[in-house]
Coordinates of C-alpha atoms and ligand atoms in Angstrom, one line a residue:
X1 CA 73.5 117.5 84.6
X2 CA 76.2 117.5 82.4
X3 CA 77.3 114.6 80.9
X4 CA 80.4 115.2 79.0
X5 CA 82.9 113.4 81.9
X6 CA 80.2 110.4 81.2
X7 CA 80.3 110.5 77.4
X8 CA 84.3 110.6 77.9
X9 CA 84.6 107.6 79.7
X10 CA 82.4 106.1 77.6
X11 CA 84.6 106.5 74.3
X12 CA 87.3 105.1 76.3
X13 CA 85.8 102.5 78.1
X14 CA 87.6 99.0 77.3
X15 CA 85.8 95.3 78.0
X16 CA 88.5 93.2 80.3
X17 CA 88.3 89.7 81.3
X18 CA 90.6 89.9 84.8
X19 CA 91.8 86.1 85.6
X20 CA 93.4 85.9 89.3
X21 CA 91.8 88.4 91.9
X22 CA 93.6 87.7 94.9
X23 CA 95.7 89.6 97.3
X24 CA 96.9 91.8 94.5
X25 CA 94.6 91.1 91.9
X26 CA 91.6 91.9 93.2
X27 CA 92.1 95.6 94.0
X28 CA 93.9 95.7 90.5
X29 CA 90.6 94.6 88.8
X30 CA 88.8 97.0 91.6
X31 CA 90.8 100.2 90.0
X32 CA 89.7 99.1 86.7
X33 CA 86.3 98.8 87.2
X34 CA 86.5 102.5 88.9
X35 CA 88.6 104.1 85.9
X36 CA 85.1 103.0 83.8
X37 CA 86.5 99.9 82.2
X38 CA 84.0 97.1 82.0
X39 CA 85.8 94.3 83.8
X40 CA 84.8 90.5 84.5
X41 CA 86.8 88.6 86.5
X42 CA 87.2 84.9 86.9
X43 CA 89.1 83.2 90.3
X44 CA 89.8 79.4 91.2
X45 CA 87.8 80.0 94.5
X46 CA 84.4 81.5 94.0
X47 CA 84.0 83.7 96.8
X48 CA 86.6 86.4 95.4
X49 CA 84.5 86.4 92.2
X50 CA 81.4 87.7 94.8
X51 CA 83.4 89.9 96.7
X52 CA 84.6 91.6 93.2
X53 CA 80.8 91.6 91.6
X54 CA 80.0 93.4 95.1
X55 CA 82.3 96.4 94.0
X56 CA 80.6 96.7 90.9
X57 CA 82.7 93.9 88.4
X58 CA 81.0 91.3 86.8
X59 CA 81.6 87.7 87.6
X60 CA 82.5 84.5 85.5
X61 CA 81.6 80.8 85.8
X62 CA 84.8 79.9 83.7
X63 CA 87.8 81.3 81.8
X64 CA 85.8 80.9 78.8
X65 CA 82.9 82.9 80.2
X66 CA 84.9 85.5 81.2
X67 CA 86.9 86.3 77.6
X68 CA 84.0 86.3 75.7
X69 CA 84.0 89.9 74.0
X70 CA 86.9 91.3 75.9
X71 CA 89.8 93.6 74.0
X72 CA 92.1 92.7 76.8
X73 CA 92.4 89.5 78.9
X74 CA 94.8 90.1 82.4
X75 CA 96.3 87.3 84.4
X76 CA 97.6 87.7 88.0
X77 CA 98.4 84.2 88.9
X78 CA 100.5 82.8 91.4
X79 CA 103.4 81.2 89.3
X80 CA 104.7 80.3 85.9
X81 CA 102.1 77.0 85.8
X82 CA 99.3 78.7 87.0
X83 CA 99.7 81.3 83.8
X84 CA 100.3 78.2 81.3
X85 CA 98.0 76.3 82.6
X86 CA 95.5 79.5 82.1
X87 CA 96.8 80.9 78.1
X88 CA 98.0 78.3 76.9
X89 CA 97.1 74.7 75.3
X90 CA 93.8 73.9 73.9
X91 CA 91.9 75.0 77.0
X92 CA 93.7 78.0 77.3
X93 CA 93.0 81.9 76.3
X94 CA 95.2 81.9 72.9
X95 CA 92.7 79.1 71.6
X96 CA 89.6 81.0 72.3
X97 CA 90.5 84.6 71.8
X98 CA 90.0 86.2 68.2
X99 CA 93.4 87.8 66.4
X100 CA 94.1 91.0 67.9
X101 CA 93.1 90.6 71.2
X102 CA 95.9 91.9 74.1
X103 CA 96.6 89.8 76.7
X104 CA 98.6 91.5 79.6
X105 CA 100.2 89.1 82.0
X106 CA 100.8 91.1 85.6
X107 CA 102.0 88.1 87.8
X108 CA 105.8 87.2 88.4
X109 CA 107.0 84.3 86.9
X110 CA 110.3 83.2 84.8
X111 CA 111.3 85.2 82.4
X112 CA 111.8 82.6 79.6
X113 CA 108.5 81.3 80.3
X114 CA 107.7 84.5 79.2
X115 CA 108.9 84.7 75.9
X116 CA 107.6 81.1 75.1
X117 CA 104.3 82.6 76.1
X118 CA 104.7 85.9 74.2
X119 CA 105.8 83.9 71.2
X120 CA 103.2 81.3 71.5
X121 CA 100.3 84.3 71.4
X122 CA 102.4 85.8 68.3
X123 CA 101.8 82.3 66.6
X124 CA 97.9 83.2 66.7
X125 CA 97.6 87.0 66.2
X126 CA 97.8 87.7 69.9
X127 CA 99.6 90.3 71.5
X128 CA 101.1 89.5 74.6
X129 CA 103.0 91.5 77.3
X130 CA 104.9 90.6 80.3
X131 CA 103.7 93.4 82.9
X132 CA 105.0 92.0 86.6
X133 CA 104.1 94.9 89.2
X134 CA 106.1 96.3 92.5
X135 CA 104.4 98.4 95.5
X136 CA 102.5 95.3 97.2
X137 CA 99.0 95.2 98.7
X138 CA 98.8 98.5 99.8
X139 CA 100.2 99.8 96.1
X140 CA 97.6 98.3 94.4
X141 CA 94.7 99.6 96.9
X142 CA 96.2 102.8 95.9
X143 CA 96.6 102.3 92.0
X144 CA 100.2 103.2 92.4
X145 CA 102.2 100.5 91.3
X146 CA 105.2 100.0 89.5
X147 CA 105.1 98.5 86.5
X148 CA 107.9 97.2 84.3
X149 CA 106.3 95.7 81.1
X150 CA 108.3 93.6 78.5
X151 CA 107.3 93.7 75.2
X152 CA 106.2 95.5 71.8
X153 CA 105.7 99.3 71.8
X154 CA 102.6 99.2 70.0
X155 CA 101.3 96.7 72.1
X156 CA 102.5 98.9 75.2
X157 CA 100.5 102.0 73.7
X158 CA 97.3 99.7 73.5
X159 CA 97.6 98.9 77.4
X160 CA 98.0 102.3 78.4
X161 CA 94.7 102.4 79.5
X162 CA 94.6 99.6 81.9
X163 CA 98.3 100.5 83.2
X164 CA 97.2 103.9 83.8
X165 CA 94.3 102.8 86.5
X166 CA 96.4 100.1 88.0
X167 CA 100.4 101.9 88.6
X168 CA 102.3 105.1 88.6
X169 CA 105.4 104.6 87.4
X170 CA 104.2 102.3 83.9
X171 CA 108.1 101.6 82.4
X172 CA 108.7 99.9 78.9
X173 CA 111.8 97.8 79.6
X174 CA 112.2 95.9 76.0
X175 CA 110.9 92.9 74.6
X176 CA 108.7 90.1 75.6
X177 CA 110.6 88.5 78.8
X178 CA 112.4 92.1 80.0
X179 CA 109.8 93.2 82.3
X180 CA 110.1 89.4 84.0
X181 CA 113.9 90.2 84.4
X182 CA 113.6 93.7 85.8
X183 CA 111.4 91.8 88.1
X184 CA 114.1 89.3 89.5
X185 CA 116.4 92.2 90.3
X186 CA 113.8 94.0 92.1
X187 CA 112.6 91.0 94.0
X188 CA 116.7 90.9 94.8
X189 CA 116.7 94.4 96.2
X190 CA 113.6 93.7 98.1
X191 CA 114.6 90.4 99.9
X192 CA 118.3 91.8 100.7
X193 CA 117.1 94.7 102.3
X194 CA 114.3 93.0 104.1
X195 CA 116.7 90.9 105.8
X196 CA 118.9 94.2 106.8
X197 CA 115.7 95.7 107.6
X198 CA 115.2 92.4 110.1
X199 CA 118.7 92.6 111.2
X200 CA 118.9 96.1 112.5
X201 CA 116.0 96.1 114.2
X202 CA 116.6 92.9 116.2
X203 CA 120.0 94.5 116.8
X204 CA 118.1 98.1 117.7
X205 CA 115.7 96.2 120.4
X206 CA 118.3 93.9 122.1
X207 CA 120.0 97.3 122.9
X208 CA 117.0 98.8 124.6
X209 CA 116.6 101.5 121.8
X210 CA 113.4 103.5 121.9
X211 CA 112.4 101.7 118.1
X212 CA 109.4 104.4 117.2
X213 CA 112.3 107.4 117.1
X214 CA 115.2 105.0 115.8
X215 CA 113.1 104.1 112.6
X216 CA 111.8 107.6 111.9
X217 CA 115.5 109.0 111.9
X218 CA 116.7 105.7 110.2
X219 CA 113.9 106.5 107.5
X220 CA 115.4 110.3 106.7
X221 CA 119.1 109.1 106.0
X222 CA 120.6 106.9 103.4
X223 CA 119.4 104.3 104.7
X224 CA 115.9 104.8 104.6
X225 CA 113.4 102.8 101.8
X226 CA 110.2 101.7 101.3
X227 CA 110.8 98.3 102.7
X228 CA 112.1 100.0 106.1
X229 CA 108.9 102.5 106.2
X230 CA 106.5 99.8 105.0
X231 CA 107.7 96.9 106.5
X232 CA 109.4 97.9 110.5
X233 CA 106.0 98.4 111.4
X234 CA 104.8 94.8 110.8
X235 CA 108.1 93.7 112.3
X236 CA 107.9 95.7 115.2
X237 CA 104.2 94.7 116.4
X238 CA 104.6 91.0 115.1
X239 CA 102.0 91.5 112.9
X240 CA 103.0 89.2 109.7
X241 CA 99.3 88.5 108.3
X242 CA 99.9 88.7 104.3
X243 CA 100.7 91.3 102.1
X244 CA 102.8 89.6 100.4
X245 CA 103.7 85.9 101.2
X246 CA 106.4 84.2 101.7
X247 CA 106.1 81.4 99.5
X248 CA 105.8 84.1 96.5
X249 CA 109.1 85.5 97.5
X250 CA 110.9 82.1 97.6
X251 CA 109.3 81.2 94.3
X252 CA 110.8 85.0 93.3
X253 CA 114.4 83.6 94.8
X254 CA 114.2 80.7 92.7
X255 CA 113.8 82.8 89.6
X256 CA 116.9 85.2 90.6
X257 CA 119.1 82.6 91.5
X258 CA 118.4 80.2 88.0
X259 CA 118.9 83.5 85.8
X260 CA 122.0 84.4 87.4
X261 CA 123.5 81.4 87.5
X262 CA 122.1 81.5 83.6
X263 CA 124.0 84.8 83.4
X264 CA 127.3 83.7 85.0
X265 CA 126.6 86.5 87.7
X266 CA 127.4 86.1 91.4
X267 CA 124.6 86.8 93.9
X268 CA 126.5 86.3 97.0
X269 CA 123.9 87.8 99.5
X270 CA 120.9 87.3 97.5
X271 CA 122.0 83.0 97.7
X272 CA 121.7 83.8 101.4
X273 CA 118.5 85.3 102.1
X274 CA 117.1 83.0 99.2
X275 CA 118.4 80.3 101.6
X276 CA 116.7 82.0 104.7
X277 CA 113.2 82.8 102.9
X278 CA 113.4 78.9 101.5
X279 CA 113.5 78.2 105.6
X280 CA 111.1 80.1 106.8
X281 CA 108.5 78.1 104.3
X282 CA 110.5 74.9 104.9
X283 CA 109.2 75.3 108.6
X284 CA 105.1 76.1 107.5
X285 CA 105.5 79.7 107.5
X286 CA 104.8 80.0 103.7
X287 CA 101.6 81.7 104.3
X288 CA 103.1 84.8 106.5
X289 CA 104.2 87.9 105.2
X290 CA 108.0 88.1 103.9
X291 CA 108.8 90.2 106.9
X292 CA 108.7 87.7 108.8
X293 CA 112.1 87.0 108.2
X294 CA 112.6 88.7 111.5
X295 CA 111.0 86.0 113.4
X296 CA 114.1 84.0 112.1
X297 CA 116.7 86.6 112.8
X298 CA 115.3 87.0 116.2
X299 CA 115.9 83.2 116.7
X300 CA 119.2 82.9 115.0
X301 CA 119.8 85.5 118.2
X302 CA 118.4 83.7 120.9
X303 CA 115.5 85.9 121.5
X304 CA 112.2 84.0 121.2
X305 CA 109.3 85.6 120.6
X306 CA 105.4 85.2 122.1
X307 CA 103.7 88.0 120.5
X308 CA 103.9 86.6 116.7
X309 CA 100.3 86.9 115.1
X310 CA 99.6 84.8 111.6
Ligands
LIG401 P1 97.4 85.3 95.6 O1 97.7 83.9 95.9 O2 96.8 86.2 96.7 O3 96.4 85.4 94.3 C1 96.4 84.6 93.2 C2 95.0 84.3 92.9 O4 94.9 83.5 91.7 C3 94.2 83.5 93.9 O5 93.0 84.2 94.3 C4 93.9 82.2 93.3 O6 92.7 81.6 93.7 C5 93.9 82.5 91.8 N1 94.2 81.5 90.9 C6 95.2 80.6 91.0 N2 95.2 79.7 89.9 C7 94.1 80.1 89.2 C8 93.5 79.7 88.0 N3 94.1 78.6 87.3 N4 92.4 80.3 87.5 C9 91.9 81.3 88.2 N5 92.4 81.8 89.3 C10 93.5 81.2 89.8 O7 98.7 86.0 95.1 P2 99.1 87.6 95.0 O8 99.8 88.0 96.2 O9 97.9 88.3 94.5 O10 100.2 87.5 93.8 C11 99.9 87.3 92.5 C12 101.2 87.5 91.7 O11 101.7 88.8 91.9 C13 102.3 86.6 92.0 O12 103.0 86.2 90.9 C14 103.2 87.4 93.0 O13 104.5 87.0 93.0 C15 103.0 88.8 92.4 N6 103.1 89.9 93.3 C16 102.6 89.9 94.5 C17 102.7 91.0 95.4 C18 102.2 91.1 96.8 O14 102.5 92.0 97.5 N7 101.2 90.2 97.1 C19 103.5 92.1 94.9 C20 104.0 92.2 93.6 C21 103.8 91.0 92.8

């Protein structure tokens, strides 16, 4: 047998604590553990921990349990207080991790919480980067997310590793805060053209169109995108179990709006759809997808629907 593809992964195999393994978080830490990394994760509800031991992680009682030893501690939390509540303060990571240690923060949360973070780790020898992701569920089954990372180049090089088994397109944006920024504008993009996405194909149906061949030529013109190829589908057969939920997305909105209004910058359409995706949670649908912004478009038009599934 030859073991020199072993002994390689050996040299390079890194000890990560992986705090957060839900939709997106656990096949993140699944990718890590299959790149040869050593990963034990740690999740509010227990049964995620089992699910990830069962694809050969290791599993944590605590946060504390799961740092001990690790190079690198990952978050991929839900919001900006689930991620202070998890680094920082006397209970949190920065108190218990020795100088040195990298602490890579994947989730999407305000960018000036942030640089409070990032300056907070500085304070105690920690290296900190703000690493939100793009590509959704399916993008991180793959392993080919986006990744737009704010902070120091050196600390950048040191998570190359990790970054590698996780994205695709791994971009160093600036300092600590940047990546959280880049972040807001792509959440923009994605909620605009979601909503045009919703639009056109309540538009295409109440016409009678044949919708299979209308999206696949739709797809091959200028208007095409990922959200269109990825997301019609879900629209189309009412299918808008998460992926990526809609309470995420308005908490996204919220970010967007406060930093352009920070900015002095007008968002004229992304004020509107933040107003429709705050709706669709106003009305308990903060659990379904964030293409289910068609369900509302459909009702705005008059044409109710029986064949939603949660
Ligand atoms: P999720 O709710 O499925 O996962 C979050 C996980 O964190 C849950 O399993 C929860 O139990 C756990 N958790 C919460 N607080 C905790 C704590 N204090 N300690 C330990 N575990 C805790 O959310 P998700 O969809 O995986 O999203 C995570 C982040 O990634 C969010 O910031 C989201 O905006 C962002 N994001 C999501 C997607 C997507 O498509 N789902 C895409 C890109 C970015």
């Amino acid at each position: 047998m030859d073991h020199s593809f072993s002994n390689e992964r050996f040299h390079t195999m890194t000890k990560i604590a992986f705090i957060g393994l839900g939709i997106m978080g656990a096949p993140m830490a699944a990718n890590l553990v299959a790149a040869g990394h050593d990963v034990t994760g740690f999740n509010r509800s227990r049964a995620a921990v089992d699910t990830f031991i069962s694809q050969g992680g290791s599993g944590a009682q605590s946060i504390e349990e799961a740092i001990a030893g690790a190079e690198i501690v990952v978050t991929m939390l839900p919001d900006s207080p689930d991620v202070e509540s998890v680094l920082s303060g006397e209970s949190g990571v920065f108190a218990h991790v020795p100088q040195g240690t990298l602490v890579i923060d994947f989730s999407t949360i305000r960018p000036d919480v942030a640089i409070r973070l990032a300056e907070e780790a500085a304070a105690v020898g920690v290296q900190m980067l703000d690493a939100p992701v793009s590509g959704g569920e399916a993008g991180a089954i793959e392993g080919v997310l986006s990744v737009m990372v704010g902070g120091s180049a050196e600390a950048f090089a040191q998570a190359s590793a990790v970054f590698d088994a996780v994205g695709s397109t791994i971009v160093h944006v600036g300092p600590s805060g940047s990546g959280q920024t880049v972040k807001a504008a792509n959440q923009l993009i994605v909620a605009g053209t979601m909503e045009l996405v919703a639009e056109a194909l309540v538009f295409l149906e109440a016409h009678g169109v044949d919708m299979e061949p209308a999206v696949k030529v739709l797809s091959g013109g200028l208007a095409g995108s990922t959200v269109l190829s990825r997301k019609a589908p879900n629209m189309l057969s009412r299918n808008f179990a998460p992926g990526f939920r809609v309470t995420l997305h308005d908490k996204d909105l919220g970010i967007v709006t406060a930093a352009a209004r920070e900015a002095g910058v007008a968002i004229p359409l992304g004020a509107v759809v933040a107003q429709l995706m705050g709706s669709l949670k106003a009305r308990g649908d903060g659990d379904l997808d964030h293409s289910a912004l068609f369900t509302l478009v459909s009702e705005l038009s008059g044409r109710s629907d029986d064949q939603t599934e949660g």
